[in-house]
PDB file of C-alpha atoms in Angstrom:
ATOM      1  CA  MET A   1     106.542 135.506  86.555  1.00 82.00           C
ATOM      2  CA  TYR A   2     107.638 132.233  84.995  1.00 94.00           C
ATOM      3  CA  SER A   3     109.666 129.641  86.778  1.00 95.00           C
ATOM      4  CA  TYR A   4     113.287 129.349  85.718  1.00 97.00           C
ATOM      5  CA  SER A   5     116.598 127.863  86.642  1.00 97.00           C
ATOM      6  CA  TYR A   6     120.131 128.549  85.549  1.00 98.00           C
ATOM      7  CA  ILE A   7     123.489 126.840  85.279  1.00 97.00           C
ATOM      8  CA  TYR A   8     126.089 129.516  86.171  1.00 97.00           C
ATOM      9  CA  ASP A   9     126.312 132.687  88.193  1.00 96.00           C
ATOM     10  CA  TYR A  10     127.525 135.296  85.708  1.00 97.00           C
ATOM     11  CA  TYR A  11     129.885 137.977  87.018  1.00 95.00           C
ATOM     12  CA  PRO A  12     130.116 140.885  84.556  1.00 93.00           C
ATOM     13  CA  GLU A  13     133.460 142.446  83.807  1.00 91.00           C
ATOM     14  CA  SER A  14     132.607 145.294  86.215  1.00 90.00           C
ATOM     15  CA  ILE A  15     133.009 142.797  89.089  1.00 91.00           C
ATOM     16  CA  ARG A  16     136.751 142.301  89.222  1.00 88.00           C
ATOM     17  CA  GLU A  17     137.405 140.310  92.366  1.00 92.00           C
ATOM     18  CA  ILE A  18     136.175 136.822  91.576  1.00 95.00           C
ATOM     19  CA  SER A  19     137.614 133.341  92.038  1.00 95.00           C
ATOM     20  CA  SER A  20     139.353 131.473  89.273  1.00 96.00           C
ATOM     21  CA  GLU A  21     136.339 129.185  88.996  1.00 96.00           C
ATOM     22  CA  GLN A  22     134.023 132.192  88.608  1.00 96.00           C
ATOM     23  CA  GLU A  23     136.378 133.604  86.009  1.00 95.00           C
ATOM     24  CA  LYS A  24     136.322 130.314  84.112  1.00 96.00           C
ATOM     25  CA  ASN A  25     132.535 130.261  84.192  1.00 96.00           C
ATOM     26  CA  ARG A  26     132.404 133.919  83.060  1.00 96.00           C
ATOM     27  CA  GLN A  27     134.538 133.072  80.062  1.00 96.00           C
ATOM     28  CA  GLU A  28     132.371 130.075  79.228  1.00 96.00           C
ATOM     29  CA  VAL A  29     129.265 132.256  79.299  1.00 96.00           C
ATOM     30  CA  GLN A  30     130.966 135.010  77.208  1.00 96.00           C
ATOM     31  CA  ASP A  31     132.057 132.427  74.641  1.00 96.00           C
ATOM     32  CA  PHE A  32     128.487 131.224  74.450  1.00 96.00           C
ATOM     33  CA  MET A  33     127.160 134.787  74.003  1.00 94.00           C
ATOM     34  CA  MET A  34     129.636 135.331  71.158  1.00 93.00           C
ATOM     35  CA  GLY A  35     128.217 132.248  69.436  1.00 93.00           C
ATOM     36  CA  GLU A  36     130.939 129.793  70.403  1.00 95.00           C
ATOM     37  CA  PRO A  37     129.367 127.453  72.959  1.00 95.00           C
ATOM     38  CA  SER A  38     131.766 124.788  74.203  1.00 96.00           C
ATOM     39  CA  GLN A  39     130.859 121.114  74.137  1.00 96.00           C
ATOM     40  CA  ALA A  40     131.244 121.209  77.947  1.00 96.00           C
ATOM     41  CA  LEU A  41     128.575 123.905  78.182  1.00 97.00           C
ATOM     42  CA  ILE A  42     126.275 122.040  75.775  1.00 97.00           C
ATOM     43  CA  SER A  43     126.675 118.925  77.957  1.00 97.00           C
ATOM     44  CA  LYS A  44     125.754 120.899  81.088  1.00 97.00           C
ATOM     45  CA  VAL A  45     122.677 122.267  79.401  1.00 98.00           C
ATOM     46  CA  ILE A  46     121.637 118.767  78.285  1.00 97.00           C
ATOM     47  CA  GLU A  47     122.198 117.484  81.850  1.00 97.00           C
ATOM     48  CA  ASN A  48     119.997 120.267  83.224  1.00 98.00           C
ATOM     49  CA  VAL A  49     117.294 119.627  80.570  1.00 98.00           C
ATOM     50  CA  ARG A  50     117.259 115.973  81.529  1.00 96.00           C
ATOM     51  CA  ALA A  51     116.913 116.890  85.235  1.00 96.00           C
ATOM     52  CA  ILE A  52     114.007 119.186  84.462  1.00 97.00           C
ATOM     53  CA  ALA A  53     112.326 116.487  82.321  1.00 95.00           C
ATOM     54  CA  GLU A  54     112.436 114.090  85.268  1.00 94.00           C
ATOM     55  CA  LYS A  55     110.410 116.519  87.372  1.00 95.00           C
ATOM     56  CA  GLU A  56     108.283 118.396  84.846  1.00 92.00           C
ATOM     57  CA  SER A  57     106.572 117.535  81.629  1.00 92.00           C
ATOM     58  CA  PHE A  58     107.361 119.652  78.580  1.00 96.00           C
ATOM     59  CA  THR A  59     106.373 118.902  75.018  1.00 97.00           C
ATOM     60  CA  LEU A  60     108.406 121.514  73.114  1.00 97.00           C
ATOM     61  CA  VAL A  61     111.805 123.076  73.528  1.00 97.00           C
ATOM     62  CA  CYS A  62     112.442 126.549  72.075  1.00 97.00           C
ATOM     63  CA  PHE A  63     115.060 129.224  72.490  1.00 97.00           C
ATOM     64  CA  ALA A  64     115.059 132.820  73.609  1.00 94.00           C
ATOM     65  CA  PRO A  65     116.281 134.931  70.640  1.00 92.00           C
ATOM     66  CA  GLY A  66     119.551 136.830  70.895  1.00 84.00           C
ATOM     67  CA  THR A  67     119.932 140.398  69.755  1.00 80.00           C
ATOM     68  CA  THR A  68     120.174 139.224  66.140  1.00 81.00           C
ATOM     69  CA  GLY A  69     118.857 136.194  64.274  1.00 84.00           C
ATOM     70  CA  ALA A  70     122.464 135.209  63.484  1.00 86.00           C
ATOM     71  CA  LYS A  71     123.455 135.193  67.188  1.00 90.00           C
ATOM     72  CA  THR A  72     120.502 132.986  68.022  1.00 92.00           C
ATOM     73  CA  ILE A  73     121.581 130.446  65.414  1.00 93.00           C
ATOM     74  CA  LEU A  74     125.239 130.576  66.458  1.00 94.00           C
ATOM     75  CA  ARG A  75     124.414 130.155  70.146  1.00 95.00           C
ATOM     76  CA  PHE A  76     121.777 127.466  69.914  1.00 97.00           C
ATOM     77  CA  SER A  77     122.000 125.443  66.697  1.00 96.00           C
ATOM     78  CA  GLU A  78     124.369 122.757  67.959  1.00 96.00           C
ATOM     79  CA  LEU A  79     122.474 122.492  71.254  1.00 97.00           C
ATOM     80  CA  ALA A  80     119.153 122.207  69.360  1.00 97.00           C
ATOM     81  CA  SER A  81     120.603 119.435  67.193  1.00 96.00           C
ATOM     82  CA  GLN A  82     121.840 117.448  70.198  1.00 97.00           C
ATOM     83  CA  LEU A  83     118.591 117.912  72.106  1.00 97.00           C
ATOM     84  CA  SER A  84     116.598 116.773  69.089  1.00 96.00           C
ATOM     85  CA  ASP A  85     118.587 113.549  69.155  1.00 96.00           C
ATOM     86  CA  ILE A  86     117.810 112.740  72.766  1.00 95.00           C
ATOM     87  CA  LEU A  87     114.412 114.208  73.579  1.00 95.00           C
ATOM     88  CA  ASP A  88     111.048 112.809  72.699  1.00 92.00           C
ATOM     89  CA  CYS A  89     109.548 116.204  71.820  1.00 95.00           C
ATOM     90  CA  GLY A  90     109.913 118.984  69.306  1.00 95.00           C
ATOM     91  CA  VAL A  91     112.998 121.193  69.480  1.00 97.00           C
ATOM     92  CA  TYR A  92     112.715 124.331  67.345  1.00 97.00           C
ATOM     93  CA  LEU A  93     114.976 127.334  66.736  1.00 94.00           C
ATOM     94  CA  ASP A  94     112.115 129.118  64.997  1.00 93.00           C
ATOM     95  CA  ALA A  95     109.278 128.826  67.563  1.00 96.00           C
ATOM     96  CA  VAL A  96     110.148 132.314  68.858  1.00 95.00           C
ATOM     97  CA  THR A  97     112.132 134.695  66.705  1.00 91.00           C
ATOM     98  CA  LEU A  98     112.824 138.393  66.406  1.00 84.00           C
ATOM     99  CA  GLN A  99     110.702 140.348  63.916  1.00 82.00           C
ATOM    100  CA  PHE A 100     113.945 142.164  63.103  1.00 73.00           C
ATOM    101  CA  ASP A 101     117.315 142.505  64.846  1.00 70.00           C
ATOM    102  CA  SER A 102     117.211 144.552  68.070  1.00 64.00           C
ATOM    103  CA  ASP A 103     117.619 148.305  67.869  1.00 68.00           C
ATOM    104  CA  PRO A 104     121.369 149.064  68.206  1.00 69.00           C
ATOM    105  CA  ILE A 105     120.683 152.179  70.296  1.00 74.00           C
ATOM    106  CA  THR A 106     117.747 151.244  72.519  1.00 71.00           C
ATOM    107  CA  HIS A 107     118.274 147.507  72.383  1.00 69.00           C
ATOM    108  CA  ALA A 108     114.513 147.121  71.977  1.00 73.00           C
ATOM    109  CA  ARG A 109     113.455 143.677  70.771  1.00 79.00           C
ATOM    110  CA  TYR A 110     110.228 142.736  69.058  1.00 84.00           C
ATOM    111  CA  TYR A 111     109.479 139.069  69.181  1.00 90.00           C
ATOM    112  CA  GLN A 112     107.176 136.930  67.048  1.00 92.00           C
ATOM    113  CA  CYS A 113     105.926 133.456  67.702  1.00 96.00           C
ATOM    114  CA  ASN A 114     105.131 130.516  65.443  1.00 96.00           C
ATOM    115  CA  LYS A 115     101.648 129.917  66.838  1.00 97.00           C
ATOM    116  CA  GLU A 116     101.266 126.536  65.096  1.00 96.00           C
ATOM    117  CA  ARG A 117     104.386 125.287  66.891  1.00 96.00           C
ATOM    118  CA  VAL A 118     103.507 126.445  70.425  1.00 97.00           C
ATOM    119  CA  LYS A 119      99.714 126.014  70.569  1.00 97.00           C
ATOM    120  CA  GLY A 120      98.772 123.485  73.227  1.00 98.00           C
ATOM    121  CA  GLN A 121     102.397 122.855  74.179  1.00 97.00           C
ATOM    122  CA  ASN A 122     104.199 122.837  77.550  1.00 97.00           C
ATOM    123  CA  ILE A 123     107.259 124.889  76.684  1.00 98.00           C
ATOM    124  CA  LEU A 124     110.813 124.646  77.951  1.00 98.00           C
ATOM    125  CA  LEU A 125     112.446 127.898  76.887  1.00 98.00           C
ATOM    126  CA  ILE A 126     116.262 127.938  76.865  1.00 98.00           C
ATOM    127  CA  GLY A 127     117.956 131.315  77.071  1.00 97.00           C
ATOM    128  CA  GLY A 128     121.297 132.948  77.440  1.00 96.00           C
ATOM    129  CA  VAL A 129     121.832 135.263  80.437  1.00 96.00           C
ATOM    130  CA  TYR A 130     119.035 136.132  82.839  1.00 96.00           C
ATOM    131  CA  THR A 131     119.488 139.640  84.205  1.00 93.00           C
ATOM    132  CA  THR A 132     116.214 141.435  84.915  1.00 92.00           C
ATOM    133  CA  GLY A 133     113.662 138.858  83.749  1.00 93.00           C
ATOM    134  CA  GLU A 134     112.216 141.274  81.200  1.00 91.00           C
ATOM    135  CA  ALA A 135     112.951 139.060  78.167  1.00 91.00           C
ATOM    136  CA  LEU A 136     111.587 135.970  79.910  1.00 94.00           C
ATOM    137  CA  GLN A 137     108.397 137.852  80.767  1.00 95.00           C
ATOM    138  CA  GLU A 138     107.976 139.110  77.206  1.00 93.00           C
ATOM    139  CA  VAL A 139     108.690 135.812  75.487  1.00 96.00           C
ATOM    140  CA  GLY A 140     106.669 133.884  78.067  1.00 97.00           C
ATOM    141  CA  ASP A 141     103.679 136.171  77.661  1.00 97.00           C
ATOM    142  CA  LEU A 142     103.951 135.922  73.863  1.00 96.00           C
ATOM    143  CA  VAL A 143     103.956 132.116  73.758  1.00 97.00           C
ATOM    144  CA  MET A 144     101.105 131.942  76.268  1.00 98.00           C
ATOM    145  CA  LYS A 145      99.049 134.361  74.173  1.00 97.00           C
ATOM    146  CA  SER A 146      99.870 132.168  71.211  1.00 97.00           C
ATOM    147  CA  GLY A 147      98.239 129.181  72.897  1.00 98.00           C
ATOM    148  CA  ALA A 148     100.940 127.447  74.904  1.00 98.00           C
ATOM    149  CA  LYS A 149      99.796 125.618  78.052  1.00 97.00           C
ATOM    150  CA  SER A 150     102.816 126.514  80.179  1.00 97.00           C
ATOM    151  CA  VAL A 151     106.296 128.044  80.024  1.00 97.00           C
ATOM    152  CA  ARG A 152     109.338 127.070  82.092  1.00 98.00           C
ATOM    153  CA  ALA A 153     112.819 128.405  81.400  1.00 98.00           C
ATOM    154  CA  LEU A 154     116.410 127.322  81.712  1.00 98.00           C
ATOM    155  CA  PHE A 155     119.155 129.932  81.323  1.00 98.00           C
ATOM    156  CA  ILE A 156     122.861 129.453  80.776  1.00 98.00           C
ATOM    157  CA  ALA A 157     123.556 132.010  83.490  1.00 98.00           C
ATOM    158  CA  LYS A 158     122.092 134.572  85.886  1.00 97.00           C
ATOM    159  CA  THR A 159     123.839 137.885  86.269  1.00 97.00           C
ATOM    160  CA  VAL A 160     125.230 138.708  89.729  1.00 95.00           C
ATOM    161  CA  LEU A 161     124.490 142.371  90.097  1.00 87.00           C
ATOM    162  CA  SER A 162     126.912 143.268  92.868  1.00 73.00           C
TER     163      SER A 162
END
């Protein structure tokens, strides 16, 4: 398992009794997932990336693909641009991508990795919502098999399952 941290607890719609703060955070995460990240959320991610950088060394930032290539771009392009401006390392939307959009029935995803980008790098992987850890394990294993030295992840949120 790869180490990870997250910014928000995410309460799915099935959990109805939550505080107004938790509801606000849920909406922020849902907006992000729909490809409309707020500047406040982007600022929180940048703050967390800086905190990680103070403790751990990473040489490349990449992003966990969404269910479609378009969603990945909508969710992460502005964040990638801002991180590129402030970090002294590579920041790439195309280091890990989907081979094709996820299957609409099974939701299966097949990732591919730009080996030239990740080889020899300490990776900070930024993702959307952590639920089971399956996607982190798959993407982490893929970049490690492609020659990365290490993988550490930051997620926008972690799902609260009850």
